[in-house]
XYZ file of C-alpha atoms in Angstrom:
671
model
C 0.000 0.000 0.000
C 3.046 2.282 0.098
C 2.371 3.935 -3.242
C -1.382 3.596 -3.188
C -1.959 7.342 -3.205
C -0.022 7.742 -6.452
C -3.061 5.966 -7.928
C -5.689 7.516 -5.683
C -4.748 11.159 -6.347
C -5.598 11.068 -10.087
C -8.774 9.137 -9.212
C -9.611 11.857 -6.672
C -9.056 14.501 -9.373
C -11.340 12.595 -11.749
C -14.018 12.556 -9.067
C -13.754 16.318 -8.703
C -14.140 16.899 -12.409
C -17.023 14.468 -12.952
C -20.181 16.237 -14.039
C -19.062 19.553 -12.602
C -21.524 22.406 -12.641
C -20.491 26.035 -12.851
C -20.986 27.895 -9.609
C -19.193 31.074 -10.706
C -19.918 34.469 -9.143
C -23.047 36.341 -10.219
C -22.613 37.611 -13.811
C -24.318 40.933 -13.015
C -23.811 43.114 -9.940
C -26.878 45.226 -9.202
C -27.536 48.439 -7.314
C -31.089 49.455 -6.464
C -32.507 52.858 -5.548
C -35.818 54.696 -5.743
C -36.991 58.285 -6.183
C -40.390 59.811 -5.483
C -42.594 61.247 -8.262
C -45.831 61.679 -6.291
C -47.475 60.285 -3.165
C -48.139 56.961 -4.891
C -45.741 56.973 -7.849
C -42.039 56.178 -7.697
C -39.183 55.472 -10.065
C -37.154 52.360 -9.292
C -33.596 52.397 -10.659
C -31.851 49.055 -11.218
C -28.240 49.587 -12.294
C -26.364 46.498 -13.439
C -22.624 46.113 -13.992
C -22.220 43.179 -16.379
C -19.199 40.883 -16.163
C -16.865 41.084 -19.147
C -17.823 38.571 -21.823
C -21.395 38.243 -20.505
C -24.545 39.242 -22.396
C -27.597 40.282 -20.342
C -30.892 39.742 -22.153
C -33.363 42.611 -22.511
C -36.680 43.038 -20.723
C -38.272 43.426 -24.174
C -37.718 39.755 -25.031
C -40.802 37.501 -25.062
C -41.730 35.161 -22.194
C -40.711 32.074 -24.187
C -37.296 33.583 -25.022
C -34.304 34.437 -22.815
C -35.245 37.618 -20.987
C -35.010 39.798 -17.892
C -38.020 40.459 -15.663
C -38.581 42.804 -12.709
C -41.143 41.351 -10.301
C -42.503 43.366 -7.384
C -43.989 41.879 -4.245
C -47.762 42.268 -4.558
C -47.806 44.055 -1.201
C -45.313 46.644 -2.485
C -47.065 47.759 -5.664
C -47.091 47.208 -9.419
C -44.711 48.008 -12.275
C -46.363 50.304 -14.826
C -43.527 50.200 -17.342
C -39.774 49.770 -17.785
C -37.301 51.898 -19.751
C -33.843 50.533 -20.572
C -30.738 52.742 -20.618
C -27.598 51.452 -22.264
C -26.357 50.179 -25.615
C -28.963 47.673 -26.775
C -27.437 45.090 -29.132
C -29.120 42.404 -31.211
C -28.135 39.313 -33.163
C -29.377 35.910 -34.249
C -28.512 33.409 -31.519
C -27.734 29.820 -32.715
C -28.345 28.479 -29.196
C -31.998 29.475 -29.525
C -32.732 28.328 -33.082
C -31.367 31.594 -34.552
C -33.990 33.707 -32.819
C -33.277 37.455 -32.845
C -32.136 38.293 -29.312
C -31.619 41.691 -27.709
C -29.002 42.105 -25.025
C -26.654 44.457 -23.173
C -22.934 44.281 -22.447
C -20.796 46.010 -19.791
C -23.620 47.953 -18.090
C -27.329 48.671 -18.152
C -29.880 50.653 -16.158
C -33.499 49.561 -15.906
C -35.840 52.396 -14.938
C -39.178 51.061 -13.676
C -42.242 53.259 -13.123
C -43.907 51.930 -9.996
C -47.313 52.548 -8.496
C -46.865 51.849 -4.799
C -49.522 50.005 -2.817
C -51.394 51.871 -0.083
C -49.299 52.069 3.087
C -46.185 50.660 1.417
C -42.904 51.885 2.915
C -40.533 49.940 0.689
C -40.296 48.213 -2.667
C -39.451 44.544 -2.346
C -39.033 42.222 -5.258
C -36.623 40.347 -7.438
C -34.897 40.701 -10.802
C -35.104 37.400 -12.687
C -32.572 37.550 -15.485
C -30.787 35.363 -17.993
C -27.239 35.986 -19.135
C -25.072 34.293 -21.752
C -21.425 33.531 -21.015
C -19.757 31.808 -23.930
C -22.224 29.055 -24.782
C -23.598 28.763 -21.261
C -26.907 30.352 -20.301
C -26.942 31.518 -16.680
C -30.366 31.887 -15.016
C -30.008 34.167 -11.990
C -32.041 36.287 -9.621
C -31.233 39.332 -7.506
C -33.557 40.266 -4.654
C -34.025 43.886 -3.580
C -35.616 45.661 -0.653
C -35.569 49.425 -1.229
C -36.957 51.946 1.268
C -39.285 54.488 -0.327
C -38.009 58.086 0.030
C -39.966 59.901 2.691
C -41.582 56.690 3.957
C -38.824 55.262 6.135
C -35.127 55.631 5.360
C -33.082 56.748 2.410
C -32.667 54.576 -0.644
C -31.164 51.167 0.018
C -28.527 49.449 -1.996
C -28.512 45.665 -2.330
C -25.907 43.440 -3.855
C -26.725 40.965 -6.563
C -27.730 37.590 -5.238
C -29.018 38.695 -1.854
C -31.957 36.521 -0.899
C -34.745 36.837 1.595
C -34.567 34.499 4.579
C -37.347 32.346 3.146
C -35.349 31.749 -0.019
C -32.027 30.564 1.283
C -31.054 27.628 -0.883
C -28.356 24.926 -0.348
C -26.222 26.298 -3.160
C -26.169 29.899 -1.892
C -23.036 31.235 -0.200
C -23.486 33.728 2.597
C -21.178 35.219 5.206
C -22.781 32.969 7.769
C -22.103 29.822 5.763
C -18.490 30.868 5.112
C -18.024 31.480 8.833
C -19.448 28.044 9.518
C -17.069 26.502 6.945
C -14.144 28.310 8.576
C -15.069 27.127 12.086
C -15.685 23.545 10.944
C -12.381 23.497 9.051
C -10.608 25.087 12.013
C -11.963 22.265 14.166
C -10.820 19.751 11.557
C -7.326 21.205 11.810
C -7.289 20.611 15.571
C -8.420 17.026 14.998
C -5.523 16.603 12.568
C -3.152 17.913 15.240
C -3.796 14.974 17.544
C -3.191 12.346 14.873
C 0.150 10.546 15.275
C 1.586 11.884 11.987
C 1.303 15.502 13.090
C 1.435 15.350 16.878
C 4.746 13.516 17.019
C 6.384 16.173 14.808
C 5.526 19.147 17.026
C 8.260 18.743 19.691
C 10.831 17.601 17.100
C 10.204 20.542 14.791
C 10.061 23.238 17.469
C 13.176 21.867 19.177
C 14.930 22.005 15.822
C 14.066 25.683 15.440
C 15.167 26.632 18.929
C 18.466 24.702 18.734
C 19.527 25.909 15.278
C 18.801 29.543 16.123
C 21.446 31.726 17.702
C 18.907 33.520 19.866
C 15.453 32.795 21.235
C 14.102 35.643 19.123
C 15.516 34.012 15.986
C 13.949 30.681 16.983
C 10.568 32.332 17.453
C 10.921 34.075 14.098
C 11.732 30.775 12.361
C 8.789 29.017 14.018
C 6.417 31.776 12.954
C 7.644 31.517 9.367
C 7.205 27.738 9.541
C 3.595 28.248 10.664
C 3.014 30.784 7.902
C 4.430 28.329 5.361
C 1.905 25.690 6.487
C -0.940 28.173 5.986
C 0.347 29.203 2.543
C 0.768 25.587 1.370
C -2.694 24.412 2.401
C -4.512 27.607 1.377
C -2.810 27.529 -2.023
C -4.055 23.962 -2.384
C -7.621 25.234 -1.847
C -7.039 28.017 -4.376
C -5.664 25.547 -6.913
C -8.626 23.197 -6.598
C -11.053 26.111 -6.925
C -9.405 27.545 -10.031
C -8.714 24.263 -11.842
C -11.924 22.411 -11.074
C -14.247 25.214 -9.940
C -16.459 25.258 -6.860
C -19.116 23.545 -8.939
C -16.873 20.505 -9.251
C -16.773 20.185 -5.470
C -20.484 20.873 -5.186
C -21.321 18.202 -7.758
C -19.798 15.571 -5.463
C -23.013 15.703 -3.452
C -25.066 14.106 -6.226
C -22.693 12.685 -8.838
C -22.776 8.894 -8.798
C -19.244 8.293 -10.091
C -17.697 10.802 -7.689
C -19.630 9.442 -4.702
C -18.559 5.880 -5.455
C -14.919 6.965 -5.795
C -15.131 8.688 -2.436
C -16.749 5.605 -0.914
C -13.761 3.506 -2.007
C -11.187 6.119 -0.915
C -12.742 6.676 2.508
C -13.141 2.934 2.996
C -9.406 2.523 2.381
C -8.650 5.380 4.780
C -10.891 3.776 7.405
C -9.121 0.409 7.144
C -5.765 2.202 7.289
C -6.764 4.050 10.464
C -8.000 0.785 11.949
C -4.526 -0.700 11.382
C -5.011 -2.969 8.354
C -2.242 -1.233 6.392
C -0.368 2.063 6.149
C -1.067 4.644 3.431
C 1.639 7.106 2.479
C 2.600 9.251 -0.458
C 5.503 7.988 -2.630
C 8.689 8.242 -0.553
C 10.600 10.136 -3.253
C 8.164 13.074 -2.847
C 9.031 13.382 0.819
C 12.762 12.800 0.166
C 12.949 15.597 -2.416
C 11.258 18.147 -0.175
C 13.225 16.954 2.865
C 16.511 17.399 1.014
C 15.579 21.007 0.325
C 15.002 21.557 4.031
C 18.751 21.802 4.476
C 18.798 25.027 2.477
C 19.509 28.150 4.396
C 17.177 30.718 5.818
C 13.480 30.850 5.090
C 13.510 28.656 1.969
C 14.698 25.670 4.001
C 11.978 26.304 6.595
C 9.357 26.421 3.824
C 10.439 23.007 2.553
C 10.272 21.646 6.104
C 6.622 22.733 6.160
C 6.094 21.055 2.790
C 7.633 17.883 4.197
C 5.167 17.993 7.093
C 2.254 18.333 4.658
C 3.408 15.339 2.601
C 4.464 13.026 5.433
C 1.346 13.723 7.477
C -0.995 13.108 4.549
C -1.836 9.598 5.728
C -3.511 11.207 8.764
C -4.671 14.547 7.382
C -5.829 13.263 3.975
C -9.154 11.803 5.140
C -9.929 14.930 7.170
C -9.084 17.164 4.210
C -11.296 15.055 1.956
C -14.255 15.698 4.257
C -13.492 19.415 4.430
C -13.263 19.772 0.640
C -16.765 18.349 0.276
C -17.974 20.656 3.060
C -16.255 23.665 1.492
C -18.330 23.286 -1.685
C -21.174 25.059 0.157
C -19.154 28.260 0.115
C -19.027 28.699 -3.647
C -15.685 29.858 -5.078
C -14.464 31.182 -1.729
C -15.396 28.089 0.286
C -12.252 25.993 -0.393
C -10.022 29.005 0.328
C -11.778 29.738 3.611
C -11.847 26.064 4.561
C -8.174 25.467 3.820
C -7.183 28.636 5.644
C -9.131 27.546 8.750
C -7.629 24.047 8.626
C -4.049 25.242 8.152
C -4.389 27.964 10.810
C -5.340 25.383 13.429
C -2.485 23.173 12.242
C 0.038 26.013 12.433
C -0.840 27.508 15.837
C 0.987 24.922 18.049
C 4.308 25.428 16.288
C 4.274 29.146 17.040
C 2.835 28.597 20.510
C 5.528 26.140 21.580
C 8.239 28.344 20.076
C 7.014 31.190 22.285
C 6.766 28.934 25.358
C 9.285 26.075 24.994
C 8.574 24.821 28.528
C 5.184 23.617 27.319
C 6.954 20.932 25.291
C 7.782 19.098 28.514
C 4.061 18.888 29.341
C 3.034 17.360 26.001
C 2.078 13.710 26.028
C 4.374 11.322 24.210
C 3.298 9.648 20.981
C 1.899 6.232 21.636
C -1.204 4.595 23.073
C -3.673 7.445 23.246
C -2.697 8.686 19.773
C -3.383 5.234 18.358
C -6.782 5.407 20.045
C -7.499 8.705 18.297
C -6.531 7.144 14.979
C -8.825 4.146 15.511
C -11.760 6.373 16.495
C -11.209 8.367 13.292
C -11.215 5.040 11.442
C -14.686 4.219 12.786
C -15.918 7.683 11.762
C -14.420 7.292 8.267
C -16.183 3.944 7.918
C -19.524 5.542 8.791
C -18.875 8.358 6.331
C -17.962 5.907 3.559
C -21.405 4.342 3.928
C -23.009 7.752 3.391
C -21.237 8.107 0.034
C -22.312 4.600 -0.973
C -25.878 5.453 0.073
C -25.864 8.470 -2.283
C -25.037 6.215 -5.245
C -27.461 3.534 -4.068
C -30.399 5.977 -3.981
C -29.570 7.629 -7.311
C -29.288 4.330 -9.203
C -31.862 2.320 -7.182
C -29.525 -0.521 -6.291
C -31.510 -1.033 -3.065
C -28.428 -2.194 -1.179
C -28.703 0.262 1.709
C -32.323 0.649 2.723
C -32.895 2.958 5.666
C -33.025 0.204 8.293
C -29.906 -1.516 6.897
C -28.000 1.769 6.871
C -29.080 2.463 10.468
C -28.173 -1.063 11.545
C -24.670 -0.593 10.133
C -24.246 2.778 11.829
C -25.531 1.380 15.134
C -23.015 -1.484 14.893
C -20.117 0.828 13.945
C -20.725 3.326 16.750
C -21.461 0.591 19.282
C -18.090 -1.011 18.471
C -16.474 2.413 18.769
C -18.000 2.789 22.235
C -16.748 -0.652 23.254
C -13.288 0.286 21.941
C -13.282 3.505 23.965
C -14.077 1.465 27.069
C -10.956 -0.611 26.362
C -12.904 -3.830 25.759
C -11.886 -4.060 22.087
C -8.196 -4.146 21.178
C -6.655 -3.938 17.705
C -3.220 -5.208 16.648
C -1.370 -1.883 16.982
C -3.027 -0.798 20.264
C -1.358 -0.499 23.644
C -2.829 -2.036 26.777
C -5.348 0.110 28.659
C -4.579 -0.499 32.354
C -7.355 1.843 33.456
C -10.104 3.972 31.920
C -9.463 7.712 31.888
C -12.261 10.183 32.508
C -11.824 11.555 28.965
C -12.318 8.148 27.340
C -15.277 7.474 29.605
C -16.945 10.740 28.532
C -16.407 9.975 24.853
C -17.798 6.474 25.389
C -20.921 7.904 27.052
C -21.481 10.298 24.126
C -21.000 7.465 21.628
C -23.432 5.091 23.352
C -25.959 7.937 23.710
C -25.833 8.375 19.943
C -26.339 4.636 19.474
C -29.417 4.647 21.728
C -30.745 7.703 19.836
C -30.528 5.829 16.513
C -32.253 2.620 17.641
C -35.887 3.915 17.363
C -35.101 4.801 13.750
C -35.160 1.072 12.984
C -38.950 1.331 13.367
C -39.385 4.645 11.603
C -38.579 7.376 14.140
C -37.766 10.560 12.138
C -34.347 11.116 13.817
C -34.433 14.788 12.816
C -30.880 15.391 14.046
C -29.361 13.113 11.385
C -32.249 12.874 8.895
C -30.209 14.576 6.169
C -27.650 11.758 6.216
C -30.052 8.813 6.133
C -31.570 7.088 3.088
C -35.137 8.133 2.287
C -37.955 6.813 4.485
C -39.664 5.217 1.489
C -36.938 2.551 1.461
C -37.862 1.336 4.952
C -40.026 -1.806 5.069
C -41.536 -1.249 8.511
C -42.187 2.375 9.458
C -44.484 2.926 12.426
C -44.201 6.725 12.268
C -45.312 6.834 8.617
C -48.163 4.431 9.351
C -49.437 6.650 12.175
C -49.319 9.705 9.892
C -51.255 7.814 7.194
C -53.895 6.742 9.750
C -54.245 10.344 10.944
C -54.633 11.543 7.357
C -57.260 8.884 6.688
C -59.251 9.836 9.796
C -59.180 13.516 8.861
C -60.342 12.684 5.361
C -63.220 10.602 6.611
C -64.790 13.280 8.752
C -64.401 16.976 9.493
C -61.523 19.095 8.278
C -61.122 19.053 4.551
C -63.545 16.190 4.020
C -63.241 13.270 1.653
C -64.301 15.325 -1.357
C -61.544 17.856 -0.720
C -58.891 15.129 -0.686
C -60.155 12.915 -3.504
C -58.194 12.960 -6.767
C -59.697 11.643 -9.974
C -56.259 11.258 -11.529
C -53.930 9.122 -9.423
C -50.134 9.086 -9.767
C -48.951 6.289 -12.042
C -45.658 7.367 -13.573
C -42.516 6.336 -11.662
C -44.461 5.184 -8.581
C -42.680 1.837 -8.689
C -39.273 3.543 -8.682
C -39.517 6.700 -6.595
C -40.681 7.226 -3.024
C -42.390 10.243 -1.533
C -40.577 11.978 1.299
C -43.478 14.374 1.958
C -45.383 13.009 4.960
C -49.149 13.063 5.292
C -49.895 13.371 1.550
C -51.357 10.184 0.130
C -50.954 10.855 -3.589
C -47.641 12.492 -4.472
C -46.809 12.760 -8.162
C -43.344 12.347 -9.686
C -44.135 13.630 -13.176
C -44.917 17.285 -13.873
C -47.423 16.810 -16.718
C -49.327 14.135 -14.806
C -49.448 16.322 -11.689
C -50.642 19.365 -13.656
C -53.440 17.305 -15.209
C -54.494 16.147 -11.736
C -54.451 19.744 -10.449
C -56.704 20.871 -13.325
C -59.116 18.038 -12.638
C -59.200 18.750 -8.890
C -59.153 22.554 -9.399
C -56.368 22.901 -6.849
C -53.008 24.686 -6.971
C -50.004 22.504 -7.722
C -47.047 22.538 -5.312
C -43.810 21.660 -7.125
C -41.127 20.195 -4.878
C -37.762 20.189 -6.664
C -35.752 17.739 -4.614
C -32.965 15.160 -4.871
C -32.039 11.727 -3.575
C -28.755 13.010 -2.151
C -30.034 16.425 -1.035
C -29.232 16.726 2.693
C -31.143 19.983 3.128
C -34.203 18.456 1.433
C -34.387 15.694 4.047
C -33.824 18.162 6.883
C -36.583 20.473 5.675
C -38.996 17.576 5.191
C -38.468 16.285 8.725
C -38.412 19.696 10.434
C -41.042 21.678 8.491
C -43.105 19.487 6.171
C -43.737 16.985 8.961
C -45.512 19.660 11.017
C -49.239 18.764 11.363
C -50.203 22.278 10.179
C -48.164 21.969 7.001
C -49.242 18.387 6.319
C -52.926 19.310 6.585
C -52.643 22.201 4.117
C -50.657 20.199 1.562
C -52.982 17.223 1.916
C -56.260 19.122 1.611
C -55.521 22.196 -0.486
C -52.746 21.279 -2.933
C -51.735 18.683 -5.461
C -48.094 17.847 -4.729
C -45.354 16.768 -7.150
C -41.851 15.735 -6.033
C -39.501 16.250 -8.971
C -36.118 14.577 -8.411
C -33.323 16.447 -10.177
C -30.762 13.657 -9.737
C -32.946 10.745 -10.879
C -30.921 8.633 -13.339
C -33.793 6.718 -14.980
C -33.497 7.216 -18.738
C -36.284 8.768 -20.734
C -37.720 6.823 -23.666
C -36.004 7.689 -26.934
C -39.018 9.618 -28.189
C -39.089 11.781 -25.015
C -35.445 12.826 -25.115
C -34.797 16.330 -26.412
C -32.294 19.166 -26.643
C -32.869 21.855 -24.039
C -33.693 25.275 -25.428
C -32.314 26.659 -22.201
C -28.669 25.594 -22.447
C -28.454 23.413 -25.561
C -27.669 20.173 -23.704
C -29.395 16.895 -24.511
C -31.930 15.869 -21.888
C -31.692 12.095 -21.597
C -32.976 11.172 -18.129
C -35.707 12.195 -15.703
C -33.383 14.167 -13.440
C -32.109 16.258 -16.345
C -35.687 16.916 -17.470
C -36.648 18.137 -13.989
C -33.509 20.273 -13.802
C -34.350 21.785 -17.169
C -37.922 22.485 -16.018
C -36.694 24.240 -12.865
C -34.062 26.319 -14.667
C -36.226 27.238 -17.653
C -39.418 28.128 -15.794
C -38.130 29.410 -12.476
C -34.490 30.459 -13.040
C -33.228 28.163 -10.281
C -30.900 25.178 -10.092
C -30.842 24.433 -6.362
C -32.749 22.074 -4.101
C -34.938 22.006 -2.128
C -37.085 24.498 -4.007
C -40.836 24.706 -3.435
C -42.922 26.738 -5.870
C -46.756 26.726 -6.101
C -48.230 27.136 -9.599
C -51.712 27.651 -11.005
C -53.573 25.492 -13.521
C -51.491 26.922 -16.375
C -48.184 26.279 -14.634
C -47.530 29.924 -13.744
C -46.123 30.705 -10.270
C -48.534 31.777 -7.549
C -45.753 33.535 -5.629
C -43.122 36.097 -6.513
C -40.444 33.503 -5.825
C -40.094 29.981 -4.544
C -39.247 28.808 -1.057
C -35.759 27.369 -0.601
C -34.139 25.744 2.410
C -34.624 27.876 5.508
C -31.916 27.268 8.154
C -34.332 28.639 10.759
C -36.804 25.866 9.888
C -39.670 28.270 10.562
C -42.926 26.304 10.264
C -45.150 29.377 10.650
C -43.328 31.202 7.829
C -43.909 28.270 5.479
C -47.573 28.059 6.514
C -47.960 31.766 5.684
C -46.315 31.129 2.315
C -48.809 28.338 1.564
C -51.777 30.441 2.674
C -50.665 33.325 0.444
C -50.410 30.930 -2.517
C -53.922 29.614 -1.793
C -55.281 33.159 -1.669
C -53.618 34.067 -4.962
C -54.990 30.898 -6.587
C -58.503 31.741 -5.371
C -58.131 35.278 -6.688
C -57.095 34.062 -10.151
C -59.960 31.586 -10.320
C -62.873 33.737 -9.136
């Protein structure tokens, strides 16, 4: 296994590049302001700075063509007309069957005449726009919230891409998410510190600095530069991955079958290595070359010492870094940089700290027994994580290897064995004897067994909201008491009182894909998986249609379903007042030959159900993230200004209000 990583690294790179999606920064940066014309009339200015090489389509384009639209919240007012300022260009666009398109480059200003609603103090809304970059069509939206002059505060300026709290999606990057990535990566760096590969090098390295330096000040200076070199090396790695593969490549790991299977194999190998089956290391010549450079004078030699640490310690830090790279995808282009900086900062701190206070070296524990224990515990965690990657592939391709109860049984066994190991009752070949149980190990064992006990009710269908995003879908579970109780409650409500049987009855029942896909929306008996079939059912029942763009591997989808959609208030509204369609955007089932087509949106060939649902979401609603809930009327037009994405606050009442507003709008359109 000595040179195993010389094979794994190109495989890892292939996994990053598989089916990557572009998650580049917003192609247009917007500024919004308003000026008063009369007590009820205002002018809304929307100034856009367009990225070089990007074409922004005009508001004058038709609805079935690439266009830009300004949509006001109904409570804010209505747009009476829009004037465009800028150099309007036109051409025949081959991507859209040589249709004449009108567009802007470099900059544009949209001037909207607005009639404000009575009592309105601000103009809230969204700019839905399409832009062309090369041969790629980018559907985007920019939300705005502008105070009306004289009503509250001065004009407000919003940056492109800002979203209202109810529309926070899993592919959006915010300061909060970047902070979370930094803190998680910083914690990962501290975990890496206590692995044998890194921990054992701290006293050796710092002692080397202090002994080779003529003065203590010089030793401290060298140690600080060594720490800085670690940060530069790891952060540059994050920058390199971002620029070569793009943040979309990392983000695509969440749903790409090939990439998930590669990570399953890699993390399985790391787990077995941590458990002592074999040792993984980078090719020895890599370490020898960098180590030979460490003899160079001054700061260059210190830099190569840091590079040696990064290479030699890879067998311990590699699995942790792999986890952090997947996590960092949530931060867009900046995520890997922030994540790597947090990881390397935590890794670098001890070297500077011990250089400042050399006496602390005498208090550090020696490498040995407890470090092996840390490595084994990480091995158990890597094994559990490997199963999650396999589960992603299993759900996307319907292998049915890891149903929910089987997955839970494996996790219960893994963490139970980890608890037994922490108690010293399980010993592996490279472990030292445990003459007594320390308080620290006892505490970790208690936490581990608590987690095991928490998971056990899930074998019979308990929602397990805390880890629901990591588990296979509930539809794969053979015996689910919780789902049965919900179905009984729904049946009782249908039989008397509430909505009544007539309100719940559907003439058209779901038929397409029901033998393949499972509904994750609780309390709704008939969930559709095909848009056209669901729309036909909505027309027949004269009810609004709730579109749920979701995914098999979407963690935030499962979390939202268990925390918000499982609320009795939400279930009752969806069951009685809506027709519901769950449209999986990562479903790999191929479309029949006669149903395959070339997307007018981006020119790609749509060959499977997931691609068709993705194309529907992007074309009709300018979104490509999940979960995304959007209610539509009987013609398929949205009943709300924008859809409802994942809400980290998991606010049930806010979602209920959203549903009620959609119902009211549907009733208004169908008077």
